[in-house]
CSV table of C-alpha atoms and ligand atoms in Angstrom, one decimal:
chain,number,residue,atom,x,y,z
N,1,MET,CA,2.6,-4.3,-28.5
N,2,SER,CA,3.2,-1.5,-30.9
N,3,MET,CA,4.0,2.0,-29.5
N,4,SER,CA,5.4,5.3,-30.6
N,5,PRO,CA,9.1,4.7,-31.5
N,6,LEU,CA,9.9,8.1,-30.0
N,7,ILE,CA,9.4,7.0,-26.4
N,8,PRO,CA,12.8,6.6,-24.7
N,9,SER,CA,13.4,3.1,-23.3
N,10,TRP,CA,14.4,2.0,-19.8
N,11,GLU,CA,14.6,-1.3,-17.9
N,12,PRO,CA,13.0,-0.9,-14.4
N,13,LEU,CA,14.2,-4.4,-13.4
N,14,SER,CA,17.8,-3.9,-14.2
N,15,GLU,CA,20.4,-4.1,-11.4
N,16,ALA,CA,21.3,-0.4,-11.8
N,17,VAL,CA,17.6,0.7,-11.3
N,18,LEU,CA,16.9,-1.8,-8.5
N,19,SER,CA,19.9,-0.6,-6.6
N,20,ASP,CA,18.7,3.0,-6.6
N,21,GLN,CA,15.0,3.2,-7.4
N,22,LEU,CA,14.4,6.7,-6.0
N,23,GLY,CA,17.4,8.2,-7.6
N,24,THR,CA,16.6,6.6,-10.9
N,25,TYR,CA,13.0,7.9,-10.8
N,26,ASP,CA,14.3,11.4,-10.0
N,27,ARG,CA,16.6,11.3,-13.0
N,28,MET,CA,14.0,9.8,-15.3
N,29,ARG,CA,11.5,12.4,-14.3
N,30,SER,CA,13.7,15.3,-15.3
N,31,ALA,CA,15.3,13.6,-18.4
N,32,CYS,CA,12.4,11.7,-19.9
N,33,PRO,CA,9.1,11.9,-18.1
N,34,VAL,CA,7.7,9.1,-20.2
N,35,ALA,CA,9.7,5.9,-20.8
N,36,ALA,CA,9.0,2.4,-22.2
N,37,SER,CA,10.1,-1.0,-21.0
N,38,PRO,CA,9.2,-4.3,-22.7
N,39,ARG,CA,6.2,-4.4,-20.3
N,40,GLY,CA,4.7,-1.0,-20.8
N,41,VAL,CA,5.0,2.8,-20.6
N,42,THR,CA,5.8,4.5,-17.3
N,43,LEU,CA,4.6,8.0,-16.4
N,44,PHE,CA,6.9,9.7,-14.0
N,45,CYS,CA,5.4,13.3,-13.6
N,46,HIS,CA,2.8,14.3,-11.1
N,47,ALA,CA,0.6,16.0,-13.8
N,48,ASP,CA,0.6,13.0,-16.1
N,49,VAL,CA,0.0,10.4,-13.4
N,50,VAL,CA,-2.9,12.5,-12.0
N,51,ALA,CA,-4.4,13.0,-15.5
N,52,ALA,CA,-4.3,9.3,-16.3
N,53,ALA,CA,-5.8,8.4,-12.9
N,54,ASN,CA,-8.6,10.8,-13.5
N,55,ASP,CA,-9.4,9.4,-17.0
N,56,PRO,CA,-10.7,5.9,-16.3
N,57,ASP,CA,-12.4,5.8,-19.7
N,58,GLY,CA,-9.0,6.3,-21.5
N,59,PHE,CA,-7.0,4.3,-19.0
N,60,SER,CA,-8.7,1.1,-18.0
N,61,SER,CA,-7.9,-0.8,-14.8
N,62,ALA,CA,-8.8,-4.2,-16.4
N,63,THR,CA,-5.1,-5.0,-17.1
N,64,THR,CA,-5.4,-8.7,-16.7
N,65,THR,CA,-8.1,-11.3,-17.5
N,66,ARG,CA,-8.4,-12.0,-13.7
N,67,ARG,CA,-11.2,-10.0,-12.2
N,68,SER,CA,-10.3,-8.2,-9.0
N,69,VAL,CA,-12.9,-6.4,-7.0
N,70,PRO,CA,-12.8,-3.3,-7.1
N,71,ASN,CA,-9.3,-2.9,-8.4
N,72,SER,CA,-9.7,-4.1,-12.0
N,73,ILE,CA,-13.3,-2.9,-12.5
N,74,ASP,CA,-14.0,0.1,-14.7
N,75,PRO,CA,-17.0,2.5,-14.7
N,76,PRO,CA,-19.9,2.3,-14.6
N,77,GLU,CA,-19.7,-0.9,-12.5
N,78,HIS,CA,-16.9,0.3,-10.3
N,79,ALA,CA,-19.0,2.9,-8.5
N,80,GLY,CA,-21.5,0.2,-7.2
N,81,TRP,CA,-18.6,-1.7,-5.7
N,82,ARG,CA,-17.1,1.3,-4.0
N,83,ALA,CA,-20.6,2.2,-2.6
N,84,LEU,CA,-20.5,-1.3,-1.0
N,85,ILE,CA,-16.9,-1.1,0.2
N,86,ASP,CA,-16.3,2.5,1.4
N,87,PRO,CA,-18.7,2.3,4.4
N,88,PHE,CA,-16.5,-0.4,5.9
N,89,PHE,CA,-13.9,2.4,6.4
N,90,SER,CA,-16.2,5.1,7.7
N,91,ALA,CA,-15.1,7.5,10.4
N,92,GLU,CA,-17.5,5.8,12.8
N,93,GLN,CA,-16.0,2.3,12.1
N,94,MET,CA,-12.5,3.6,12.5
N,95,ALA,CA,-13.4,5.3,15.8
N,96,LEU,CA,-14.6,2.0,17.1
N,97,LEU,CA,-11.5,0.2,16.0
N,98,GLN,CA,-9.0,2.8,17.1
N,99,PRO,CA,-8.7,1.9,20.8
N,100,ARG,CA,-8.3,-1.8,19.9
N,101,VAL,CA,-5.4,-1.0,17.6
N,102,ARG,CA,-4.0,1.3,20.2
N,103,ALA,CA,-4.0,-1.6,22.7
N,104,ILE,CA,-2.2,-3.8,20.1
N,105,ALA,CA,0.4,-1.1,19.4
N,106,ASP,CA,1.0,-0.3,23.1
N,107,SER,CA,1.6,-3.9,24.0
N,108,LEU,CA,3.8,-4.5,21.0
N,109,VAL,CA,5.9,-1.4,21.7
N,110,ALA,CA,6.1,-2.4,25.4
N,111,SER,CA,7.5,-5.8,24.5
N,112,LEU,CA,10.4,-4.4,22.4
N,113,PRO,CA,13.8,-4.4,24.0
N,114,ARG,CA,15.5,-1.1,24.6
N,115,ASN,CA,19.1,-0.2,23.7
N,116,THR,CA,19.4,-3.3,21.5
N,117,THR,CA,19.3,-3.5,17.7
N,118,ILE,CA,15.9,-4.5,16.3
N,119,ASP,CA,14.5,-4.4,12.8
N,120,ALA,CA,11.5,-2.0,12.5
N,121,VAL,CA,10.0,-3.9,9.5
N,122,ALA,CA,10.2,-7.4,10.9
N,123,GLU,CA,9.7,-6.6,14.6
N,124,ILE,CA,7.3,-3.7,14.4
N,125,GLY,CA,5.8,-3.3,10.9
N,126,ARG,CA,4.8,-6.9,10.1
N,127,PRO,CA,3.5,-8.0,13.6
N,128,LEU,CA,1.6,-4.8,13.9
N,129,ALA,CA,0.0,-5.1,10.4
N,130,VAL,CA,-1.0,-8.7,11.0
N,131,ARG,CA,-2.4,-8.1,14.6
N,132,ALA,CA,-4.3,-5.0,13.5
N,133,GLN,CA,-5.7,-6.7,10.4
N,134,THR,CA,-6.9,-9.8,12.2
N,135,GLU,CA,-8.4,-7.7,15.0
N,136,TRP,CA,-10.3,-5.7,12.4
N,137,LEU,CA,-11.6,-8.6,10.3
N,138,GLY,CA,-12.1,-11.0,13.3
N,139,TRP,CA,-9.5,-13.5,12.0
N,140,HIS,CA,-7.8,-14.0,15.4
N,141,GLU,CA,-6.7,-17.6,14.9
N,142,THR,CA,-4.9,-16.9,11.6
N,143,LYS,CA,-2.1,-14.6,12.9
N,144,ASP,CA,0.7,-17.1,12.7
N,145,ARG,CA,-0.4,-18.4,9.3
N,146,LEU,CA,-0.7,-14.9,7.9
N,147,LEU,CA,2.8,-13.9,9.2
N,148,ALA,CA,4.3,-17.0,7.5
N,149,TRP,CA,2.3,-16.3,4.4
N,150,MET,CA,3.6,-12.7,4.2
N,151,ALA,CA,7.2,-14.0,4.2
N,152,ASP,CA,6.4,-16.6,1.5
N,153,ASN,CA,4.6,-14.1,-0.6
N,154,HIS,CA,7.5,-11.6,-0.4
N,155,ASP,CA,9.9,-14.3,-1.5
N,156,ALA,CA,7.7,-15.8,-4.2
N,157,THR,CA,7.0,-12.3,-5.7
N,158,ARG,CA,10.7,-11.7,-6.0
N,159,SER,CA,11.5,-15.2,-7.3
N,160,GLY,CA,9.6,-14.4,-10.5
N,161,ASP,CA,8.6,-18.1,-10.5
N,162,ARG,CA,5.0,-18.3,-11.6
N,163,GLU,CA,4.4,-21.7,-10.1
N,164,ARG,CA,5.5,-20.4,-6.7
N,165,THR,CA,3.4,-17.2,-6.9
N,166,THR,CA,0.3,-19.2,-8.0
N,167,ALA,CA,0.8,-21.6,-5.0
N,168,VAL,CA,1.2,-18.7,-2.6
N,169,ALA,CA,-2.0,-17.1,-4.0
N,170,ALA,CA,-3.9,-20.4,-3.6
N,171,ALA,CA,-2.7,-20.7,0.0
N,172,PHE,CA,-4.0,-17.3,0.7
N,173,ASP,CA,-7.4,-18.0,-0.8
N,174,GLU,CA,-7.6,-21.0,1.4
N,175,ILE,CA,-7.1,-18.9,4.5
N,176,ILE,CA,-9.9,-16.6,3.3
N,177,GLY,CA,-12.1,-19.5,2.3
N,178,ALA,CA,-11.9,-21.0,5.8
N,179,GLN,CA,-13.0,-17.7,7.4
N,180,VAL,CA,-16.0,-17.5,5.0
N,181,GLU,CA,-17.0,-21.1,5.6
N,182,ARG,CA,-16.8,-20.8,9.4
N,183,ARG,CA,-19.2,-17.8,9.4
N,184,ARG,CA,-21.6,-19.5,7.0
N,185,ARG,CA,-21.7,-22.6,9.3
N,186,LEU,CA,-22.4,-20.4,12.3
N,187,GLY,CA,-25.2,-18.6,10.6
N,188,ASP,CA,-26.9,-16.3,13.1
N,189,ALA,CA,-24.2,-17.1,15.7
N,190,ALA,CA,-21.5,-15.7,13.4
N,191,PRO,CA,-19.3,-13.0,15.0
N,192,ASP,CA,-20.3,-9.4,14.4
N,193,ASP,CA,-17.3,-8.3,12.3
N,194,PRO,CA,-16.6,-6.9,8.9
N,195,THR,CA,-16.1,-10.4,7.4
N,196,THR,CA,-19.6,-11.5,8.4
N,197,GLU,CA,-21.0,-8.1,7.2
N,198,LEU,CA,-19.4,-8.6,3.8
N,199,ILE,CA,-20.7,-12.2,3.4
N,200,THR,CA,-24.3,-10.9,4.0
N,201,ALA,CA,-23.9,-7.8,1.9
N,202,THR,CA,-25.7,-7.3,-1.5
N,203,TYR,CA,-24.6,-5.8,-4.7
N,204,ASP,CA,-27.3,-4.6,-7.1
N,205,ASP,CA,-29.9,-6.3,-4.9
N,206,ARG,CA,-28.2,-9.7,-5.2
N,207,PRO,CA,-25.9,-11.6,-2.7
N,208,LEU,CA,-22.2,-11.5,-3.6
N,209,GLU,CA,-20.7,-14.5,-5.3
N,210,ASP,CA,-18.0,-16.4,-3.5
N,211,ALA,CA,-15.4,-15.3,-6.0
N,212,GLU,CA,-16.3,-11.7,-5.3
N,213,ILE,CA,-16.2,-12.1,-1.5
N,214,VAL,CA,-12.7,-13.8,-1.8
N,215,SER,CA,-11.5,-11.1,-4.2
N,216,ILE,CA,-12.6,-8.2,-1.9
N,217,LEU,CA,-11.0,-9.9,1.1
N,218,ARG,CA,-7.9,-10.6,-0.8
N,219,ASN,CA,-7.5,-6.9,-1.6
N,220,TRP,CA,-8.2,-5.9,2.0
N,221,THR,CA,-5.6,-8.3,3.4
N,222,ALA,CA,-3.0,-9.6,0.9
N,223,GLY,CA,-2.5,-6.2,-0.8
N,224,ASP,CA,-2.6,-4.3,2.4
N,225,LEU,CA,-0.6,-6.3,5.0
N,226,GLY,CA,2.6,-5.6,3.2
N,227,SER,CA,2.0,-1.9,2.6
N,228,ILE,CA,1.3,-1.2,6.3
N,229,ALA,CA,4.4,-3.1,7.2
N,230,THR,CA,6.6,-1.2,4.7
N,231,ALA,CA,4.9,2.1,5.4
N,232,LEU,CA,5.9,1.7,9.1
N,233,GLY,CA,9.4,0.9,8.0
N,234,VAL,CA,9.5,4.2,6.0
N,235,ALA,CA,8.1,6.3,8.9
N,236,VAL,CA,10.4,4.8,11.5
N,237,HIS,CA,13.4,5.3,9.3
N,238,PHE,CA,12.5,8.9,8.6
N,239,LEU,CA,12.0,9.5,12.4
N,240,ALA,CA,15.4,7.9,13.2
N,241,GLU,CA,17.1,10.2,10.7
N,242,HIS,CA,15.2,13.3,11.9
N,243,PRO,CA,15.5,13.6,15.7
N,244,GLY,CA,14.1,17.2,15.5
N,245,VAL,CA,10.8,15.9,13.9
N,246,GLN,CA,10.7,13.2,16.5
N,247,GLN,CA,10.9,15.7,19.4
N,248,GLU,CA,8.3,17.9,17.8
N,249,LEU,CA,5.8,15.0,17.3
N,250,ARG,CA,6.5,13.8,20.8
N,251,ARG,CA,5.6,17.2,22.2
N,252,ASP,CA,2.5,17.6,20.0
N,253,PRO,CA,1.2,14.3,18.4
N,254,SER,CA,-1.8,16.1,16.9
N,255,GLY,CA,0.2,16.6,13.7
N,256,LEU,CA,0.9,12.9,13.3
N,257,ALA,CA,-1.5,12.1,10.4
N,258,PRO,CA,-0.1,14.8,7.9
N,259,ALA,CA,3.4,14.1,9.2
N,260,VAL,CA,3.2,10.3,8.4
N,261,ASP,CA,1.6,11.1,5.0
N,262,GLU,CA,4.5,13.4,4.2
N,263,MET,CA,7.1,10.8,5.2
N,264,LEU,CA,5.4,8.4,2.9
N,265,ARG,CA,5.3,11.0,0.1
N,266,ILE,CA,9.1,11.5,0.2
N,267,ASP,CA,9.7,7.7,0.0
N,268,ASP,CA,6.4,6.2,-1.2
N,269,PRO,CA,6.5,2.4,-0.8
N,270,PHE,CA,3.5,1.8,-3.1
N,271,LEU,CA,5.5,2.2,-6.4
N,272,VAL,CA,3.1,1.8,-9.3
N,273,SER,CA,-0.4,1.0,-10.5
N,274,ARG,CA,-1.2,-0.4,-13.8
N,275,ARG,CA,-3.6,0.7,-16.5
N,276,VAL,CA,-4.2,-0.2,-20.2
N,277,THR,CA,-5.3,2.4,-22.8
N,278,THR,CA,-8.7,1.9,-24.4
N,279,GLU,CA,-8.0,4.4,-27.2
N,280,THR,CA,-5.1,6.3,-28.7
N,281,VAL,CA,-3.9,8.8,-26.0
N,282,ARG,CA,-1.3,11.5,-26.4
N,283,ILE,CA,1.1,12.3,-23.6
N,284,ARG,CA,3.9,14.9,-24.0
N,285,GLY,CA,3.9,14.5,-27.7
N,286,HIS,CA,3.9,10.7,-27.6
N,287,GLU,CA,1.1,8.7,-29.1
N,288,LEU,CA,0.1,5.6,-27.1
N,289,PRO,CA,-2.1,3.3,-29.2
N,290,ALA,CA,-5.1,1.5,-27.6
N,291,GLY,CA,-4.0,-1.5,-25.7
N,292,THR,CA,-0.8,0.1,-24.4
N,293,ARG,CA,0.1,-1.0,-20.8
N,294,VAL,CA,0.8,2.0,-18.7
N,295,TYR,CA,2.4,2.3,-15.2
N,296,LEU,CA,1.4,5.2,-13.0
N,297,ASN,CA,4.6,5.7,-11.0
N,298,TRP,CA,3.2,7.2,-7.7
N,299,THR,CA,6.6,7.2,-6.1
N,300,SER,CA,8.1,9.4,-8.8
N,301,ALA,CA,5.0,11.6,-9.0
N,302,ASN,CA,5.2,12.2,-5.3
N,303,ARG,CA,8.7,13.6,-5.6
N,304,ASP,CA,8.0,15.8,-8.6
N,305,GLU,CA,9.7,19.2,-8.1
N,306,ALA,CA,7.2,20.9,-10.3
N,307,VAL,CA,4.6,20.4,-7.5
N,308,PHE,CA,6.5,19.9,-4.3
N,309,GLY,CA,9.0,22.5,-2.9
N,310,GLY,CA,11.7,19.8,-3.1
N,311,ALA,CA,11.6,16.0,-3.4
N,312,ASP,CA,13.0,15.6,0.1
N,313,ALA,CA,11.6,18.8,1.7
N,314,TYR,CA,9.5,17.9,4.7
N,315,ARG,CA,6.5,20.2,4.7
N,316,PRO,CA,3.4,18.2,5.8
N,317,GLU,CA,0.7,20.9,5.7
N,318,GLU,CA,1.9,22.6,2.5
N,319,HIS,CA,2.3,19.3,0.5
N,320,ALA,CA,-0.8,17.5,1.7
N,321,PRO,CA,-3.2,18.7,-1.1
N,322,PHE,CA,-0.8,17.1,-3.7
N,323,ASN,CA,0.1,14.0,-1.9
N,324,LEU,CA,-0.5,10.8,-4.0
N,325,VAL,CA,0.5,8.1,-1.5
N,326,TYR,CA,-3.1,6.7,-1.6
N,327,GLY,CA,-3.6,7.3,-5.3
N,328,ALA,CA,-6.1,9.6,-7.1
N,329,GLY,CA,-9.3,9.4,-9.1
N,330,ILE,CA,-12.0,6.8,-8.8
N,331,HIS,CA,-9.6,4.0,-7.6
N,332,VAL,CA,-8.2,6.2,-4.8
N,333,CYS,CA,-7.5,3.9,-1.8
N,334,PRO,CA,-10.7,3.1,0.2
N,335,GLY,CA,-8.5,1.7,3.0
N,336,ARG,CA,-6.8,5.1,3.6
N,337,PRO,CA,-8.7,5.8,6.9
N,338,LEU,CA,-7.7,2.4,8.2
N,339,ALA,CA,-4.1,2.6,7.0
N,340,SER,CA,-3.7,6.1,8.3
N,341,MET,CA,-5.2,5.3,11.7
N,342,GLU,CA,-3.0,2.2,12.2
N,343,LEU,CA,0.1,4.2,11.2
N,344,VAL,CA,-0.7,7.2,13.4
N,345,VAL,CA,-1.6,5.0,16.4
N,346,THR,CA,1.6,2.9,16.1
N,347,VAL,CA,4.0,5.8,15.5
N,348,GLY,CA,2.3,7.7,18.3
N,349,SER,CA,2.7,4.7,20.6
N,350,LEU,CA,6.4,4.4,19.7
N,351,LEU,CA,7.1,8.1,20.3
N,352,ALA,CA,5.2,8.1,23.6
N,353,ALA,CA,7.0,5.1,25.0
N,354,THR,CA,10.6,6.2,24.1
N,355,SER,CA,12.8,9.2,24.5
N,356,GLY,CA,14.6,8.4,21.2
N,357,ILE,CA,14.5,6.2,18.1
N,358,GLU,CA,18.0,5.9,16.6
N,359,LEU,CA,19.5,4.1,13.6
N,360,ALA,CA,21.4,1.2,15.0
N,361,PRO,CA,25.2,1.8,15.1
N,362,ASP,CA,26.0,-1.8,14.2
N,363,ALA,CA,23.8,-2.5,11.1
N,364,THR,CA,22.8,-0.8,7.9
N,365,PRO,CA,19.3,-0.3,6.6
N,366,VAL,CA,18.4,-2.3,3.4
N,367,ARG,CA,16.2,-0.9,0.6
N,368,GLU,CA,13.2,-2.8,-0.8
N,369,THR,CA,13.0,-3.3,-4.5
N,370,TYR,CA,10.3,-3.5,-7.2
N,371,PRO,CA,7.4,-4.1,-7.0
N,372,VAL,CA,7.8,-2.5,-3.6
N,373,GLY,CA,9.6,0.6,-2.4
N,374,GLY,CA,10.8,1.8,1.0
N,375,TRP,CA,12.9,-0.4,3.3
N,376,ARG,CA,13.3,-4.1,3.6
N,377,ARG,CA,15.2,-3.8,6.9
N,378,VAL,CA,15.4,-0.8,9.2
N,379,PRO,CA,17.8,-1.7,12.1
N,380,ILE,CA,17.1,0.7,15.0
N,381,GLN,CA,17.6,1.1,18.7
N,382,LEU,CA,14.9,2.4,21.1
N,383,ARG,CA,16.0,4.6,24.0
X,1,HEM,C1,0.0,2.5,3.7
X,1,HEM,C2,-0.9,1.7,3.2
X,1,HEM,C3,-1.6,1.8,1.9
X,1,HEM,C4,-1.2,2.5,0.7
X,1,HEM,C5,0.1,3.3,0.5
X,1,HEM,C6,-2.2,2.2,-0.3
X,1,HEM,C7,-2.2,2.8,-1.6
X,1,HEM,C8,-3.1,2.6,-2.5
X,1,HEM,C9,-3.1,3.2,-3.9
X,1,HEM,C10,-2.0,4.1,-4.4
X,1,HEM,C11,-4.3,2.8,-4.5
X,1,HEM,C12,-4.7,3.1,-5.9
X,1,HEM,C13,-4.5,2.0,-6.9
X,1,HEM,C14,-4.9,2.3,-8.3
X,1,HEM,O1,-5.2,3.5,-8.6
X,1,HEM,O2,-5.0,1.4,-9.2
X,1,HEM,C15,-5.0,1.9,-3.6
X,1,HEM,C16,-6.1,1.2,-3.9
X,1,HEM,C17,-6.8,0.3,-3.1
X,1,HEM,N1,-6.4,0.1,-1.7
X,1,HEM,FE1,-4.9,0.9,-0.7
X,1,HEM,N2,-3.2,1.5,0.3
X,1,HEM,C18,-2.9,1.2,1.6
X,1,HEM,C19,-3.6,0.5,2.5
X,1,HEM,C20,-4.8,-0.1,2.2
X,1,HEM,C21,-5.7,-0.8,3.2
X,1,HEM,C22,-5.4,-0.8,4.7
X,1,HEM,C23,-6.7,-1.3,2.5
X,1,HEM,C24,-7.9,-2.1,2.9
X,1,HEM,C25,-8.0,-2.8,4.1
X,1,HEM,C26,-6.5,-1.0,1.1
X,1,HEM,C27,-7.4,-1.4,0.0
X,1,HEM,C28,-7.3,-0.9,-1.2
X,1,HEM,C29,-8.3,-1.2,-2.3
X,1,HEM,C30,-9.4,-2.2,-2.2
X,1,HEM,C31,-7.9,-0.5,-3.4
X,1,HEM,C32,-8.6,-0.5,-4.8
X,1,HEM,C33,-9.6,0.6,-4.9
X,1,HEM,C34,-10.3,0.6,-6.3
X,1,HEM,O3,-9.8,0.0,-7.2
X,1,HEM,O4,-11.3,1.3,-6.3
X,1,HEM,N3,-5.4,-0.2,1.0
X,1,HEM,N4,-4.3,1.8,-2.4
C-alpha cells in the first residue's frame, strides 16, 4: 500500500500503546491527528472521524472480501438492508422487550453476593448480555454454549492465530445455523420471535439467502454480546469511582440513558471501525490514495477536547449531541435502542438493589486491549 510519506507512523499493537490505550490516543490526537501503521491510517479527531463516517462514497465499508450484512455494504444497496433491519429495534419492539430484560437483570442482581469481591464483567456484564440476547432472539437453549463461545472468541481474537479465529467463527455459525434450521422445520409452528421474522423477511421482493440470514444474525449476536458486556464493565467502573453520580442516579433514575452514554463516551469500549478509500482523499494536508485502509478511532474522537469540555468531564446533557459511541453516518448502530435499553435497565436494577457500588479493596481493575477498550476485569463489592 502506498501512502503519503508525510504521515507520522505509530504502532497501535505495541506494548507501550496496549498498556495505555486512552492515554496514547489522547497524546496522538494532540500531536498528530493522523497516523499510519503498517495496517492503515488512523483518524483521531472528532471532525475527521465524523467527516469520513459521513462520506461513504469516499470511504467504503467493503474492507474485506467477506460480505457482512449490513456492515460491509456500501450505498445504494446499504439503505435497503437498513430498511429491513431497523424495524427490529423500533420503540414498540423495545417497549415489549423491556420488562423481560428487567426481570433478567433483577434476578441476576438479586443473586449477586453482597460485601464480597465480584467481577462486574464476568459476573454481571457477560451473563446479562447472553441472557438478554437469547431472550430477545428466542435462543433460550443456547445460553451456556454462547457463554463458552464468548470466552473462546475473546481468547482466539487475542491469540492472533488465524486457524483459531476461523474455528471460533465456524462454531458460531453452527449455533446460528441450528436456530435457523429448527424454525424452518417447525414451519407455521415456529416461535414468534425476531429470528423467525428474519427468516421469513424479504429484501427487494426476494427471500433472504441463508448466507445473508447468518451474516445478519452474526452481527446481531457475535459483534454485540461482547460490546454489551464491556459497556457494562465501563459503566459499573465509572459508578464505583463516582459515588456522587451513583447517589444522584439512585435518587432520579430518569437521567440514566444520557448518563450511561456519557460514561461510554469517556471510555468508549468500541475502539475503531474500518474503511477503505475509493479515491484520493485529503485529510489535514495528507493525501491518501485510493485503496488506503482507514481506521475511524471512535474512542479518541469521543475524547476530543475541541468538541467536549474535557475528555474526562462528565456532562451528559451538554455532550450528548456530539457523542459517537454508536457511530455516525449511514452505518450508525441500528442496535442502539436495544443496547441502551439493556444497559439502562441493568444499571438501574443494580442501583435500586444496592446502597453502594465500590471498587474492591483487595483487587485491581484490569484494562482491555485492542481490538476492544474499557475493562477486562472490574472487581467490585456491592453494599
Ligand atoms: C454498547 C453496545 C454497542 C456499541 C458501543 C455499538 C457501536 C457500534 C458502532 C460504533 C457502529 C458503527 C460501525 C461503523 O461505522 O462501521 C455499530 C454498527 C452496528 N451495530 Fe452496534 N453497538 C452496540 C450494540 C449493538 C447491538 C445490541 C446490536 C444488534 C443487536 C448492534 C448491531 C450493529 C450493526 C448490525 C451495525 C452495522 C450497521 C451498518 O453497517 O449499517 N450493535 N455499532
